[in-house]
């Protein structure tokens, strides 16, 4: 699981969104796109990050940073 997926899923739990399908409805980002971003967050677009931040109550900077990191990599 990527850091991006972890952050999004934690946000989903905090806001009571129980499925990716419901997240897609609330954000306007398609179900397929969300699943693609979970696998490869480096392709995440600004409007997608903004939608996730707005719906999930997350900081857009946190989401953006998680899109830059690859699974299993640590930064100093």
PDB file of C-alpha atoms in Angstrom:
ATOM      1  CA  UNK A   1       0.000   0.000   0.000  1.00  0.00           C
ATOM      2  CA  UNK A   2       1.392   3.397  -0.960  1.00  0.00           C
ATOM      3  CA  UNK A   3       1.631   6.301   1.493  1.00  0.00           C
ATOM      4  CA  UNK A   4      -0.934   8.119  -0.649  1.00  0.00           C
ATOM      5  CA  UNK A   5      -3.427   5.272  -0.298  1.00  0.00           C
ATOM      6  CA  UNK A   6      -2.849   5.117   3.458  1.00  0.00           C
ATOM      7  CA  UNK A   7      -3.531   8.843   3.863  1.00  0.00           C
ATOM      8  CA  UNK A   8      -6.660   8.704   1.720  1.00  0.00           C
ATOM      9  CA  UNK A   9      -8.027   5.628   3.512  1.00  0.00           C
ATOM     10  CA  UNK A  10      -7.412   7.201   6.931  1.00  0.00           C
ATOM     11  CA  UNK A  11      -9.270  10.296   5.736  1.00  0.00           C
ATOM     12  CA  UNK A  12     -12.096   8.085   4.532  1.00  0.00           C
ATOM     13  CA  UNK A  13     -12.377   6.423   7.940  1.00  0.00           C
ATOM     14  CA  UNK A  14     -12.372   9.787   9.733  1.00  0.00           C
ATOM     15  CA  UNK A  15     -15.153  11.159   7.541  1.00  0.00           C
ATOM     16  CA  UNK A  16     -17.261   7.998   7.467  1.00  0.00           C
ATOM     17  CA  UNK A  17     -16.749   7.261   3.772  1.00  0.00           C
ATOM     18  CA  UNK A  18     -16.886   3.482   3.646  1.00  0.00           C
ATOM     19  CA  UNK A  19     -15.962   2.750   0.048  1.00  0.00           C
ATOM     20  CA  UNK A  20     -13.909   3.986  -2.873  1.00  0.00           C
ATOM     21  CA  UNK A  21     -17.141   4.182  -4.880  1.00  0.00           C
ATOM     22  CA  UNK A  22     -18.579   6.632  -2.335  1.00  0.00           C
ATOM     23  CA  UNK A  23     -15.316   8.620  -2.345  1.00  0.00           C
ATOM     24  CA  UNK A  24     -15.574   8.841  -6.128  1.00  0.00           C
ATOM     25  CA  UNK A  25     -19.126  10.200  -5.854  1.00  0.00           C
ATOM     26  CA  UNK A  26     -18.153  12.796  -3.244  1.00  0.00           C
ATOM     27  CA  UNK A  27     -14.967  14.000  -4.988  1.00  0.00           C
ATOM     28  CA  UNK A  28     -15.978  13.773  -8.629  1.00  0.00           C
ATOM     29  CA  UNK A  29     -12.832  11.721  -9.296  1.00  0.00           C
ATOM     30  CA  UNK A  30     -13.754   8.471 -11.022  1.00  0.00           C
ATOM     31  CA  UNK A  31     -13.520   5.127  -9.256  1.00  0.00           C
ATOM     32  CA  UNK A  32     -11.014   3.876 -11.842  1.00  0.00           C
ATOM     33  CA  UNK A  33      -8.835   6.967 -11.428  1.00  0.00           C
ATOM     34  CA  UNK A  34      -8.775   6.646  -7.640  1.00  0.00           C
ATOM     35  CA  UNK A  35      -7.682   3.002  -7.887  1.00  0.00           C
ATOM     36  CA  UNK A  36      -5.033   3.966 -10.450  1.00  0.00           C
ATOM     37  CA  UNK A  37      -3.753   6.698  -8.091  1.00  0.00           C
ATOM     38  CA  UNK A  38      -3.587   4.183  -5.232  1.00  0.00           C
ATOM     39  CA  UNK A  39      -1.192   2.091  -7.343  1.00  0.00           C
ATOM     40  CA  UNK A  40       0.731   5.003  -8.864  1.00  0.00           C
ATOM     41  CA  UNK A  41       0.160   8.285  -7.010  1.00  0.00           C
ATOM     42  CA  UNK A  42       2.860  10.145  -8.950  1.00  0.00           C
ATOM     43  CA  UNK A  43       0.278  10.850 -11.657  1.00  0.00           C
ATOM     44  CA  UNK A  44      -2.139  12.605  -9.283  1.00  0.00           C
ATOM     45  CA  UNK A  45      -3.401  15.903 -10.687  1.00  0.00           C
ATOM     46  CA  UNK A  46      -3.856  19.118  -8.702  1.00  0.00           C
ATOM     47  CA  UNK A  47      -7.647  19.131  -8.997  1.00  0.00           C
ATOM     48  CA  UNK A  48      -7.761  15.531  -7.718  1.00  0.00           C
ATOM     49  CA  UNK A  49      -5.621  16.413  -4.694  1.00  0.00           C
ATOM     50  CA  UNK A  50      -7.822  19.445  -4.020  1.00  0.00           C
ATOM     51  CA  UNK A  51     -10.978  17.305  -4.207  1.00  0.00           C
ATOM     52  CA  UNK A  52      -9.520  14.729  -1.796  1.00  0.00           C
ATOM     53  CA  UNK A  53      -8.413  17.472   0.603  1.00  0.00           C
ATOM     54  CA  UNK A  54     -11.818  19.174   0.564  1.00  0.00           C
ATOM     55  CA  UNK A  55     -13.884  16.023   1.042  1.00  0.00           C
ATOM     56  CA  UNK A  56     -11.582  14.292   3.527  1.00  0.00           C
ATOM     57  CA  UNK A  57     -10.542  17.348   5.538  1.00  0.00           C
ATOM     58  CA  UNK A  58      -6.870  16.798   4.785  1.00  0.00           C
ATOM     59  CA  UNK A  59      -4.109  19.289   4.051  1.00  0.00           C
ATOM     60  CA  UNK A  60      -3.380  19.456   0.342  1.00  0.00           C
ATOM     61  CA  UNK A  61       0.347  19.635   1.130  1.00  0.00           C
ATOM     62  CA  UNK A  62       0.198  16.292   2.923  1.00  0.00           C
ATOM     63  CA  UNK A  63      -1.543  14.731  -0.053  1.00  0.00           C
ATOM     64  CA  UNK A  64       0.905  16.292  -2.517  1.00  0.00           C
ATOM     65  CA  UNK A  65       3.888  15.052  -0.516  1.00  0.00           C
ATOM     66  CA  UNK A  66       2.466  11.520  -0.437  1.00  0.00           C
ATOM     67  CA  UNK A  67       2.131  11.617  -4.225  1.00  0.00           C
ATOM     68  CA  UNK A  68       5.874  12.209  -4.511  1.00  0.00           C
ATOM     69  CA  UNK A  69       6.927   9.276  -2.343  1.00  0.00           C
ATOM     70  CA  UNK A  70       7.229   5.781  -3.653  1.00  0.00           C
ATOM     71  CA  UNK A  71       6.154   2.740  -1.670  1.00  0.00           C
ATOM     72  CA  UNK A  72       8.728   1.740   0.910  1.00  0.00           C
ATOM     73  CA  UNK A  73      10.990   4.761   0.376  1.00  0.00           C
ATOM     74  CA  UNK A  74      11.962   6.964   3.289  1.00  0.00           C
ATOM     75  CA  UNK A  75      13.142  10.539   3.102  1.00  0.00           C
ATOM     76  CA  UNK A  76      15.302  12.414   5.571  1.00  0.00           C
TER      77      UNK A  76
END
